[in-house]
XYZ file of C-alpha atoms in Angstrom:
642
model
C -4.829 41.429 -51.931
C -6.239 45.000 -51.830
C -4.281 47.815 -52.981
C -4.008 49.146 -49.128
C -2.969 45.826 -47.863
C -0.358 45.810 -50.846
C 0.995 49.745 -49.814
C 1.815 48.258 -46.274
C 3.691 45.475 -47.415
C 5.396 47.583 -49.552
C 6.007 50.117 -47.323
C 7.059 47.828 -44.883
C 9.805 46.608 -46.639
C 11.226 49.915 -47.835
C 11.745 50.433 -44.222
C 13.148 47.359 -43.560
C 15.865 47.891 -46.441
C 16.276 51.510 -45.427
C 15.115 53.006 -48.705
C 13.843 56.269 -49.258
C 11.695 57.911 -52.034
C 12.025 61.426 -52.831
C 10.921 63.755 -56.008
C 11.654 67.138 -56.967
C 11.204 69.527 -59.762
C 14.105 70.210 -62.075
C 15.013 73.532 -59.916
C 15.392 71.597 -56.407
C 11.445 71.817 -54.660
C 10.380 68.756 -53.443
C 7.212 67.614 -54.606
C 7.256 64.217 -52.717
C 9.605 62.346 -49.775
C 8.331 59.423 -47.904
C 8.809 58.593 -44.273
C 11.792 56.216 -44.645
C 13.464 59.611 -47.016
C 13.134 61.584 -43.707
C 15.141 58.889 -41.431
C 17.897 58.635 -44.402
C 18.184 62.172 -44.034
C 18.151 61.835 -40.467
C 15.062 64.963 -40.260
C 12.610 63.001 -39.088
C 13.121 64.726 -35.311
C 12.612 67.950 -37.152
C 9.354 67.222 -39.228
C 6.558 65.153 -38.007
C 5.476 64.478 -41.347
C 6.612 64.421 -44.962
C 4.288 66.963 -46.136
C 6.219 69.420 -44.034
C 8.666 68.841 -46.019
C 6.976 69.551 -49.236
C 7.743 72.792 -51.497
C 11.362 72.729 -49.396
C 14.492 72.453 -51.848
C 16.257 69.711 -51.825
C 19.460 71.303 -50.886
C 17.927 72.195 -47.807
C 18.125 68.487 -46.211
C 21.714 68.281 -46.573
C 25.549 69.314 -46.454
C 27.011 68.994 -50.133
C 29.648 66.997 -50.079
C 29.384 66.811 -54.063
C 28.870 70.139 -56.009
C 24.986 71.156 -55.818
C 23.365 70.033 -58.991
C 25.918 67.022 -59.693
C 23.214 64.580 -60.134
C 20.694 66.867 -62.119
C 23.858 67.168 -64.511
C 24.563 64.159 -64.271
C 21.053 63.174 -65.364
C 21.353 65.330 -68.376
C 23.674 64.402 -70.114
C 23.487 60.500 -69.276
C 19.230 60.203 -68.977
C 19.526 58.576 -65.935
C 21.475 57.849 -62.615
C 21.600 53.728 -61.622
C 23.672 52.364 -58.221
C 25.606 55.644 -58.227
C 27.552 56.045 -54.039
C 26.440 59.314 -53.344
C 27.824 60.736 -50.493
C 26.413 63.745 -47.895
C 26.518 65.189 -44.594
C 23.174 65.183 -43.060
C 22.476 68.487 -40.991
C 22.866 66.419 -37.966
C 27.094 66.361 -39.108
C 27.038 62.662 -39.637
C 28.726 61.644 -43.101
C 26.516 59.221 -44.494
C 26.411 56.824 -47.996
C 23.870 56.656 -49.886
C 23.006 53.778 -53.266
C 21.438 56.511 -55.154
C 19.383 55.467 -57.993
C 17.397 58.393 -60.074
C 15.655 59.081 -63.431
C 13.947 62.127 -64.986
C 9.756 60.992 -64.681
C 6.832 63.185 -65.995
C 4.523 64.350 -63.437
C 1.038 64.129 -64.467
C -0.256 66.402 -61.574
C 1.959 68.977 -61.709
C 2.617 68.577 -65.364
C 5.922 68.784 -66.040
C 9.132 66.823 -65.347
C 10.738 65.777 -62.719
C 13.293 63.742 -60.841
C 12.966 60.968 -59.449
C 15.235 59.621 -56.376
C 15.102 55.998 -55.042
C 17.691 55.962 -52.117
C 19.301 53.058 -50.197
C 21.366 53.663 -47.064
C 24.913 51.532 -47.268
C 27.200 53.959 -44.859
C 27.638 50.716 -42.351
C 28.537 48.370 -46.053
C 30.904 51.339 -47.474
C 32.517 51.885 -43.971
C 33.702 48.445 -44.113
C 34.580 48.511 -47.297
C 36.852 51.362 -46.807
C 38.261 50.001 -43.623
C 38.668 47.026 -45.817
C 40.494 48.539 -48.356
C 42.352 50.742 -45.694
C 43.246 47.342 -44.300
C 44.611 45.764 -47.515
C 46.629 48.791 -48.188
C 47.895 48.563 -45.120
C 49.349 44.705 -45.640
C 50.576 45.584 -48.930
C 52.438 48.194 -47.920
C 53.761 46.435 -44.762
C 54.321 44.091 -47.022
C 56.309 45.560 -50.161
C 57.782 47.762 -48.222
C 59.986 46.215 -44.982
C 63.870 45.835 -45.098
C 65.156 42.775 -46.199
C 62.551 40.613 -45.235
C 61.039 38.701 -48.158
C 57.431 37.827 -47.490
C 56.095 34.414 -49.831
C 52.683 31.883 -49.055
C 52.471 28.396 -50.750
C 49.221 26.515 -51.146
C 48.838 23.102 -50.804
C 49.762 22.431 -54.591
C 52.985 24.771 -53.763
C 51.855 27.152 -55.839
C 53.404 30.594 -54.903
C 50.765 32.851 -53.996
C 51.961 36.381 -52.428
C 55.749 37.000 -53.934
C 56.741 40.424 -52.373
C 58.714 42.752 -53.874
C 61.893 42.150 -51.771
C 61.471 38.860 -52.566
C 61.996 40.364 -55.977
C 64.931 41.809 -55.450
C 66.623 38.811 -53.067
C 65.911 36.291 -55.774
C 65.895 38.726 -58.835
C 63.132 37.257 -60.015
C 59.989 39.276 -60.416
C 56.195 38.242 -58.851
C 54.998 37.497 -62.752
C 57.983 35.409 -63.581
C 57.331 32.592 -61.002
C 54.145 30.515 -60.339
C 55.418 27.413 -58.299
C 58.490 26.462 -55.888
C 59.740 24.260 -58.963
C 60.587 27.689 -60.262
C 63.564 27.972 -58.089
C 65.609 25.000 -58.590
C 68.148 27.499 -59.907
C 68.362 29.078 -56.464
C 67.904 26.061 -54.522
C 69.496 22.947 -54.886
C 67.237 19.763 -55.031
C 67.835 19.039 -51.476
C 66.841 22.286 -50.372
C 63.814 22.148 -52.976
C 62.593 18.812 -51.918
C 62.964 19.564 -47.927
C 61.136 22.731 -48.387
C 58.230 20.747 -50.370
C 58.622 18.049 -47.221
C 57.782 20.922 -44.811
C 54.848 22.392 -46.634
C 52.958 18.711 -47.067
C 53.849 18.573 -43.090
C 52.050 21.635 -42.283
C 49.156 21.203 -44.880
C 48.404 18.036 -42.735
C 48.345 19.827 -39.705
C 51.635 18.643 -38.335
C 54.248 20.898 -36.518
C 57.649 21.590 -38.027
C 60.952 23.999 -36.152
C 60.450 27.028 -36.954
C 63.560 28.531 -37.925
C 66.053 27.450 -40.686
C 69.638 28.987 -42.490
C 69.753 28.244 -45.769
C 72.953 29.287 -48.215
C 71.172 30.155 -51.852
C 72.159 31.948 -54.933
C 69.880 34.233 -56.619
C 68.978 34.576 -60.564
C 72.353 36.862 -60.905
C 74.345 34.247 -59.230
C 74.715 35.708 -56.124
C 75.207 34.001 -52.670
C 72.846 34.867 -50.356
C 72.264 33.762 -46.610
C 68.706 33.444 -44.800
C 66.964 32.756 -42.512
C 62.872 31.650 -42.857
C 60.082 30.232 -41.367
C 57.091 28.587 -42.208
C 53.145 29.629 -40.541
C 50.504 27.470 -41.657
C 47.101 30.342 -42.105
C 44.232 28.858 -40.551
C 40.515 29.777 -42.242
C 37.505 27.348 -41.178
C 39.762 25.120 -39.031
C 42.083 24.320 -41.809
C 45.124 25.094 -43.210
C 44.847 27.525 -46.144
C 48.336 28.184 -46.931
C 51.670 28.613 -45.342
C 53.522 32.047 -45.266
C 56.972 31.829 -45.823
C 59.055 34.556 -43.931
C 62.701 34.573 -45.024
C 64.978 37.440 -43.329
C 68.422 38.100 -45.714
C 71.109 37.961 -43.246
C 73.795 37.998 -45.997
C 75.713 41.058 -45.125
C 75.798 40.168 -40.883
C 77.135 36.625 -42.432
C 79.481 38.214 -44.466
C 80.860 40.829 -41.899
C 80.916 37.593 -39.485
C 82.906 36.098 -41.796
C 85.305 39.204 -42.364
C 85.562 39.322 -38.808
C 87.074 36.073 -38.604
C 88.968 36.637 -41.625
C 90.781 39.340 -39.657
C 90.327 37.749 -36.401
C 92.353 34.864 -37.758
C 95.043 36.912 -39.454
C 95.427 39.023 -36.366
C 96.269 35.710 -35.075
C 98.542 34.297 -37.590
C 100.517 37.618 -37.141
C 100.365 37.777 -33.219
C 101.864 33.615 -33.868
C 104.424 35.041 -35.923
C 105.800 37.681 -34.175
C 106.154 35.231 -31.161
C 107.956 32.426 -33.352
C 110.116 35.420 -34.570
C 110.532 36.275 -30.441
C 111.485 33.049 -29.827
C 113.488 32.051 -32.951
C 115.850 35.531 -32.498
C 116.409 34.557 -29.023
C 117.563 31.073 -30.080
C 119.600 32.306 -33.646
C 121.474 34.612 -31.021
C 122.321 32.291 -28.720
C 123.465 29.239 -31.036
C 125.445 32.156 -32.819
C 127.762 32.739 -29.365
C 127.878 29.093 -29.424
C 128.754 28.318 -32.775
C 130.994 31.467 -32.904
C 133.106 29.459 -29.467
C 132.906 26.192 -31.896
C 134.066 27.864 -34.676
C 136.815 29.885 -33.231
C 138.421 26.970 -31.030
C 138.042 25.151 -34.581
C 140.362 27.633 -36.460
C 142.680 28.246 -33.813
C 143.088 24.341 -33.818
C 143.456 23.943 -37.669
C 146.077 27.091 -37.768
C 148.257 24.851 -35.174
C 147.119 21.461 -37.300
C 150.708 20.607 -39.347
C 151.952 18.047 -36.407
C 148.555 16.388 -35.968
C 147.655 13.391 -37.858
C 145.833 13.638 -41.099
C 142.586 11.903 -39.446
C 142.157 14.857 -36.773
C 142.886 17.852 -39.616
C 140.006 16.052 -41.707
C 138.094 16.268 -38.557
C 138.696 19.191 -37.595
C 137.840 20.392 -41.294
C 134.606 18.848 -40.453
C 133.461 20.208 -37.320
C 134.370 23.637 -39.024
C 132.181 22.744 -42.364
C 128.971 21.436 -39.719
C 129.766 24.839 -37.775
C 129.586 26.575 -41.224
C 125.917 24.761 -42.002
C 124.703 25.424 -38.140
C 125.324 28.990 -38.789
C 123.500 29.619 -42.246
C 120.737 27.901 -40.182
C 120.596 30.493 -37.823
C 121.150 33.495 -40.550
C 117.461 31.199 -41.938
C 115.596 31.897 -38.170
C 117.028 35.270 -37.939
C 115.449 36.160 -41.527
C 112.227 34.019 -40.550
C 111.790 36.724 -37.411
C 112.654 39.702 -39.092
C 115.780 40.196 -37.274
C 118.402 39.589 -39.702
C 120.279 42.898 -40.357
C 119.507 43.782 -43.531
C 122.626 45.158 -46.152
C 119.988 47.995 -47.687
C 121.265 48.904 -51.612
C 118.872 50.155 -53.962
C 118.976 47.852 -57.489
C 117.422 46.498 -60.194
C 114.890 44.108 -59.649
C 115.202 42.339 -63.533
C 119.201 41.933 -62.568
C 118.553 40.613 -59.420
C 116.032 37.989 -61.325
C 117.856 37.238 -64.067
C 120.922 36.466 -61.574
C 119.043 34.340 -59.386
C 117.750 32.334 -62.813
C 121.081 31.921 -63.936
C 122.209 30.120 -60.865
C 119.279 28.304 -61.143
C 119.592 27.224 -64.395
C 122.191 24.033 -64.035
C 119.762 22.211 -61.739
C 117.189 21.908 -64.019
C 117.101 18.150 -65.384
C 115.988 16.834 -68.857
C 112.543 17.305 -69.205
C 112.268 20.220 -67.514
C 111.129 23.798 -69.501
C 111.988 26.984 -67.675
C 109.827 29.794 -69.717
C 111.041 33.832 -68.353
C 108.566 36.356 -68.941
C 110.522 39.433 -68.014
C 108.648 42.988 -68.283
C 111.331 45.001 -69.083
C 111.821 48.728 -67.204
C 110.705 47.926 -63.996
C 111.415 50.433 -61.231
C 113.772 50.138 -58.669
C 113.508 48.128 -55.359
C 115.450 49.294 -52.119
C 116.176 46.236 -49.658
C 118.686 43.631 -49.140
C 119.239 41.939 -52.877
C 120.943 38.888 -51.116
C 117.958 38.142 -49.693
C 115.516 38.856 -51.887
C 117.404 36.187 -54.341
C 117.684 33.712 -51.679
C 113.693 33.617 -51.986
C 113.553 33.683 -55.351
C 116.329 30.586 -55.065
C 113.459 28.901 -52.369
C 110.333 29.478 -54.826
C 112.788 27.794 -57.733
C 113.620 25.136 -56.128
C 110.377 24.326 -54.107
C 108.989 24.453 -58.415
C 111.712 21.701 -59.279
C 110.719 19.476 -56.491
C 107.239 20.041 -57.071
C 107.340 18.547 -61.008
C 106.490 14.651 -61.600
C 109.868 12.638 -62.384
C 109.443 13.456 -66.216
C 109.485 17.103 -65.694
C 107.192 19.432 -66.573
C 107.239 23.312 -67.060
C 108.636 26.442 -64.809
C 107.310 29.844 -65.787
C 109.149 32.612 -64.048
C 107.451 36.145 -64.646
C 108.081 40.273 -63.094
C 105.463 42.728 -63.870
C 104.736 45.666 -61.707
C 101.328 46.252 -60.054
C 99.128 48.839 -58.005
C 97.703 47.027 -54.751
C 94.854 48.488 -52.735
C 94.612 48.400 -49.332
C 91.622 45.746 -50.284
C 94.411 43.878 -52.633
C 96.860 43.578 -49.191
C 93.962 41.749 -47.163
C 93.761 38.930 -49.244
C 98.030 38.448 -49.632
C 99.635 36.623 -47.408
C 102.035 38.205 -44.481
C 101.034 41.753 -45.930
C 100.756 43.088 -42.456
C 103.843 45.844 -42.371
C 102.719 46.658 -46.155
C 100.917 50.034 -47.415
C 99.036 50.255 -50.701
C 101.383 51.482 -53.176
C 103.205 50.010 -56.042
C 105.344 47.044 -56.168
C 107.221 44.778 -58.501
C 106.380 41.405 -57.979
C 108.061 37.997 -58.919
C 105.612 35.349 -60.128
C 106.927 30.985 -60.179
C 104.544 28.827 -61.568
C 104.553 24.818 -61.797
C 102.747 22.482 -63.699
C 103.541 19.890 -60.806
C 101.781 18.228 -58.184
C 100.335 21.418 -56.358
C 99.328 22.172 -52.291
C 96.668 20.460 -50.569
C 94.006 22.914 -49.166
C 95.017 21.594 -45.236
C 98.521 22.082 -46.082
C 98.329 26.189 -47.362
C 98.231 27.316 -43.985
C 101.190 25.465 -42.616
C 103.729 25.714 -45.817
C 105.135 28.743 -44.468
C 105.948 27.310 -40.577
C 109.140 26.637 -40.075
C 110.715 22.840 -40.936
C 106.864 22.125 -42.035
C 107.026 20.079 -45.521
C 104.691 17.736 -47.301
C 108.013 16.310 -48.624
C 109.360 13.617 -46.974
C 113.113 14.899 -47.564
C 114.068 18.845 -47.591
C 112.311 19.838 -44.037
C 114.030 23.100 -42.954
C 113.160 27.119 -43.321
C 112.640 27.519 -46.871
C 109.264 29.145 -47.151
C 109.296 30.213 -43.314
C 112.351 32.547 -44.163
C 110.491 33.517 -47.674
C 108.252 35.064 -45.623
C 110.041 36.586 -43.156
C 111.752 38.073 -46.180
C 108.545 39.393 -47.467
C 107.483 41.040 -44.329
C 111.039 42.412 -43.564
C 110.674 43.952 -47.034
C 107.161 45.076 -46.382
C 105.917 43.545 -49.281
C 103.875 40.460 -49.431
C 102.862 36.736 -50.960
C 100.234 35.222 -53.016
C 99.903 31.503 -53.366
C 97.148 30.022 -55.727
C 97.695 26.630 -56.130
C 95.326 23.049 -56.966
C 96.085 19.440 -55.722
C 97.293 17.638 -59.179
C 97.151 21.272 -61.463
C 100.375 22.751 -60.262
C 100.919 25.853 -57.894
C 101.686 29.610 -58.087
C 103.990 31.555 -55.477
C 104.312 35.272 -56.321
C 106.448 37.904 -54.127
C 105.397 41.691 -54.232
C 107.903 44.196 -53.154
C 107.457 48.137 -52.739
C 109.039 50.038 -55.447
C 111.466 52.701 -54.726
C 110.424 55.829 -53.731
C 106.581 54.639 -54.404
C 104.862 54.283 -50.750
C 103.935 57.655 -49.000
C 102.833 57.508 -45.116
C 99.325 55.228 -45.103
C 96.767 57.301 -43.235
C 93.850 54.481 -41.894
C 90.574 55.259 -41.963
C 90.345 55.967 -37.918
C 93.194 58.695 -38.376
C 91.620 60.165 -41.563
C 89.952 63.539 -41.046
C 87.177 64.766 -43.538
C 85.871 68.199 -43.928
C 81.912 68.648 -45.353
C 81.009 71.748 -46.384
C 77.616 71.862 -47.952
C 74.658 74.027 -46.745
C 72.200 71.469 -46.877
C 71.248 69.924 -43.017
C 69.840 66.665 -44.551
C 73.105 65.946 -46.779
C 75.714 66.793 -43.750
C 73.549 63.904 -41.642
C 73.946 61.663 -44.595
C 77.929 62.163 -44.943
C 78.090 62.108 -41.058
C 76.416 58.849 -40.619
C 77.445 56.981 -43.664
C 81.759 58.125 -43.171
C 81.549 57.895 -39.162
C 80.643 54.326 -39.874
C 83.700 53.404 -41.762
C 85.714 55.180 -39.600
C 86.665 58.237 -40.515
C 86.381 61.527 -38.311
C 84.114 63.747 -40.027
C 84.081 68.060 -39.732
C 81.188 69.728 -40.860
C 80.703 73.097 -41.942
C 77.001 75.239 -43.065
C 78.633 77.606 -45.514
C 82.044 78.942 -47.503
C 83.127 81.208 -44.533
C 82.811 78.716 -41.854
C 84.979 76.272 -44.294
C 87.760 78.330 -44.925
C 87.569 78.874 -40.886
C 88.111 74.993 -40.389
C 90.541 74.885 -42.708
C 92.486 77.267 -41.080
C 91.726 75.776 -37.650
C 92.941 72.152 -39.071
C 94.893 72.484 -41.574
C 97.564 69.334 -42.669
C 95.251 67.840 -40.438
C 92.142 67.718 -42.880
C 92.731 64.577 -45.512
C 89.879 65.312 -47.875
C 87.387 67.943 -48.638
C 83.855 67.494 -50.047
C 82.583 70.836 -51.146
C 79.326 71.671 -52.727
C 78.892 74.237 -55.034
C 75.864 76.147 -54.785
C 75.636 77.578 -51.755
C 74.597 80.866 -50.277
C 77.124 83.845 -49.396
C 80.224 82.640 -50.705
C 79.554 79.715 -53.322
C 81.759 76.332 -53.567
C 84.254 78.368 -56.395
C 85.254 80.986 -54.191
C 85.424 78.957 -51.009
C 87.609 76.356 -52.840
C 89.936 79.220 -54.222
C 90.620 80.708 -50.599
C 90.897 77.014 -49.541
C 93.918 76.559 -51.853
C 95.864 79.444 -50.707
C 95.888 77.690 -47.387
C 96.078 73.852 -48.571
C 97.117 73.589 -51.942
C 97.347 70.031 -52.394
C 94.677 68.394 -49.924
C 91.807 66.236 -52.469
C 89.092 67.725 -52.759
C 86.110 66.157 -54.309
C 82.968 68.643 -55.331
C 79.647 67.763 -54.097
C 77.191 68.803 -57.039
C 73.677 68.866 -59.263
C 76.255 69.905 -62.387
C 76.980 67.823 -65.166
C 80.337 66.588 -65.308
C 81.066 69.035 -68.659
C 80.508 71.983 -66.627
C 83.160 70.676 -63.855
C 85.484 70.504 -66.184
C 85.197 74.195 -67.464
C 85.988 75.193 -63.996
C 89.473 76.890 -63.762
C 91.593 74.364 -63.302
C 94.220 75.901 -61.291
C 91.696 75.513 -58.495
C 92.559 71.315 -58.217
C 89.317 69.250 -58.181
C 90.034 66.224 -58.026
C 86.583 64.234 -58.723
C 82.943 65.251 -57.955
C 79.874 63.749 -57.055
C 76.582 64.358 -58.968
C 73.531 64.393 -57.235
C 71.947 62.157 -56.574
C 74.534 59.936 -55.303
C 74.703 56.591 -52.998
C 76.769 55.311 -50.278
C 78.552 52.857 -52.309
C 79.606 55.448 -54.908
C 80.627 58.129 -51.913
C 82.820 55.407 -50.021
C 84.760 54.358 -52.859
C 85.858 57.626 -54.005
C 86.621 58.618 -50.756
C 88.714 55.386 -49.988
C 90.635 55.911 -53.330
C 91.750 59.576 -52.490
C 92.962 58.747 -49.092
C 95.003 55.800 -50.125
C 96.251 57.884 -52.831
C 96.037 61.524 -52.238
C 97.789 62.007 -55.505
C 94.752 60.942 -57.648
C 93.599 63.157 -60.107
């Protein structure tokens, strides 16, 4: 092969891998550019020929997009330049990418050295690889980055492949922690871990499988947690690659569902007793007129007894005794519906115990140990004592009867105690009680205990698991308790005994409850992002928000609302009139409304604040919803808290 024939084969395939040749002395002039050079630089429309071109600087084919000179520095201080992406804007405005490969060469014509430029065009490669990477970047962050769903893929070996960083924080278990399903048998349970395996081999064989599945798991931190997931097989070449796993954490709807019917069903349980109580008064009152006719034609008969035989006085006797019995039954539904009249006295709850124990104590056969754990100094309690010990008498005896026939133990304890409004929802016929404090009563029994069907029906009237002793018992225990507006707590265990304990207010303890839809909150805090967040976050739970941009317009809604306003949250730093003086004109007006300060302080420079001004808490920014609601639910159950 000649050397001619060899220059158009090579030439030739320059073209065909769009490379380009170029040299130029060490200040920029081009000495040499070949035709495929001109195309790169997309110039070819504007010289017919390279050797136009010649004794033209190189900065004169293009639009820097690098500094000028970056390569010639580059080539001294590294010798040479290999597979470096060199981008430009060609004077036609097109952004283009070139594989730019260069060395410093001598010239033997010229004499003297310059650089050489070998240059491949890869715009079309490094567009898709940029797309590509755009792409990717895209799917991770779609992926790491959506709300409680928790993205996972299997392969066929159920391997885990993608773990995303929800699934993180469902499972609490980070992506480099787990490398197969078999890594969460302490979230799922082998049934759950063998059906999910099932469902993968299914769809790894190309079967089908329904979709959608709610599973109950618990997480690393032993958490419960509810989802829902599906499985996608991913198809490449006709086959199944892996399966995607999309789980969606629907524990808080479940739990509000739940709550929901938690409240639903005591909503009901209370709407049932109020129309057993209905229907009980209406009967107590009209077996009292009847019993009161029996009862008086009974007496008048026994006063004019002395000339009627002994047989008729004894039976008269009787019929007044059985009249006597009827009537305490009656006094039992009255108390059951909350009708009884109470005889209101304010005493001492530890008396009123300690009485109730004493006539108590002769029933007790051998075998049985009654232990008293009374906390001494209790406050008072303001009801009807005669009632309250009749309980106490129920809960004693119900203990007796409970024990096997060779006894057992009775522990009888008073404490006092703080509820919550949270406490109240989970106690028993707490419906007319507010959070406060209470002294409660607390019988325990090592005996037989409650079966879980039968806690829901101990307290219905003439319901017993006993065979013997049907009648009002517990159903007037609790009519006490609600009466009283206090409440009950049961915890008891089939074959480990049972635990009745009756909370009633203390004296003097329980100021007017203010719910969440009647509670009014004033935000004053400059800041239009931080108002949204108090406005969305409080308007949720219920409570009627006020806003207000600065100290002025503050004090103005405080003047405007007054007793009205429950709670304040003030920031401090504000313009005009800052968060000190706007909370010392506030107190002139309302001296005593909670007021918690909204702030980037640390707490040791709240508490150099003058103190006469009354902050109650504060908030440090940053804060979070969680932290927010529970202050604000403690100061407007208790407005007193400091």
């Amino acid at each position: 092969m000649d050397s001619e024939e060899f220059l158009k084969i090579f030439n030739e395939a320059m073209d065909f891998a769009s490379i380009g040749l170029v040299r130029y002395r060490m200040n920029g002039e081009i000495v040499f550019i070949d035709r495929n050079a001109l195309k790169l630089f997309e110039i070819d429309n504007l010289y017919s020929s390279p050797e136009e071109v010649i004794g033209k600087n190189i900065s004169d084919l293009q639009k820097y997009i690098l500094p000028p000179g970056f390569i010639r520095k580059k080539l001294q201080e590294e010798g040479s330049v290999k597979a470096f992406e060199y981008p430009l804007e060609t004077l036609q405005s097109h952004k283009k990418w070139f594989l730019h490969y260069s060395y410093i060469t001598r010239d033997e014509r010229l004499q003297e050295d310059c650089v050489q430029v070998i240059l491949q065009d890869i715009t079309e490669l490094k567009e898709t690889k940029i797309n590509l990477e755009w792409a990717l970047n895209r799917f991770d962050a779609i992926l790491n980055t959506v709300n409680k769903i928790a993205i996972q893929s299997f392969d066929k070996n159920h391997n885990i492949i993608i773990w995303n960083k929800y699934s993180e924080s469902l499972y609490g278990i980070k992506a480099k922690d787990i490398k197969n399903l078999d890594d969460l048998k302490n979230c799922y349970s082998n049934y759950q871990i063998e059906t999910l395996k099932n469902h993968l081999n299914q769809l790894f064989n190309g079967k089908r499988i329904n979709g959608l599945f709610l599973w109950d798991i618990r997480n690393k931190k032993g958490e419960e947690k509810w989802i829902h997931f599906t499985l996608m097989p991913v198809i490449r070449e006709g086959k199944v690659d892996e399966v995607l796993c999309i789980q969606i954490d629907t524990t808080e709807e479940f739990q509000q569902r739940k709550e929901r019917d938690t409240v639903l069903a005591r909503m009901e349980h209370v709407r049932r007793l109020e129309s057993i109580g209905v229907l009980a008064s209406g009967i107590a009152h009209e077996f009292n007129n009847i019993l009161m006719g029996i009862m008086g034609h009974t007496e008048l008969a026994l006063m004019n007894s002395e000339n009627l035989p002994k047989r008729i006085q004894d039976n008269l006797e009787q019929i007044r005794k059985s009249t006597e019995r009827a009537a305490k039954l009656t006094r039992q539904l009255l108390t059951y519906s909350g009708k009884e009249r109470e005889t209101i006295q304010i005493f001492d709850f530890n008396d009123m115990v300690n009485h109730t124990i004493d006539t108590f104590y002769p029933s007790l056969h051998k075998g049985v140990r009654l232990l008293q754990q009374i906390q001494p100094n209790l406050p008072l309690v303001e009801g009807d004592s005669s009632q309250i010990h009749q309980s106490i008498s129920h809960l004693l005896v119900n203990a007796l009867e409970a024990l096997p026939p060779e006894g057992g133990t009775i522990t009888v304890q008073t404490g006092k105690k703080t509820l919550t409004a949270e406490d109240l929802q989970n106690l028993r016929f707490a419906d007319k009680a507010n959070p406060g404090d209470y002294v409660f009563i607390s019988i325990s029994d090592t005996g037989c205990g409650i079966k879980e069907e039968d806690k829901e029906r101990i307290f219905e009237p003439f319901f017993s698991s006993k065979f013997l002793g049907r009648g009002l018992g517990l159903a007037s225990v609790s009519g006490v308790a609600r009466t009283h507006k206090g409440a009950i707590q049961i915890e008891s265990k089939p074959g480990q005994g049972s635990t009745f304990t009756l909370f009633f207010p203390c004296f003097g303890s329980q100021k007017e409850w203010v719910s969440p839809e009647k509670a009014l909150i004033l935000i004053i805090d400059d800041e239009e992002d931080v108002l949204k967040f108090f406005n969305a976050i409080l308007q949720k739970e219920g409570y009627k928000v006020i806003n207000a941009v600065n100290g002025i317009e503050g004090i103005d809604k405080v003047k405007d609302y007054r007793e009205q306003i429950r709670l304040i949250i003030l920031d401090i730093k504000m313009p005009g009139l800052n968060g000190i003086e706007t909370l010392r004109q506030i107190r002139k007006i309302l001296p005593n409304v909670p007021v918690i300060i909204s702030t980037g302080y640390s707490e040791d420079s709240i508490n150099v604040f003058d103190p006469e001004l009354k902050i109650n808490d504060f908030l440090t920014k940053p804060f979070g919803t969680k932290e927010i609601l529970q202050k604000i639910r403690m100061f407007i159950t208790n407005p007193s808290t400091k």
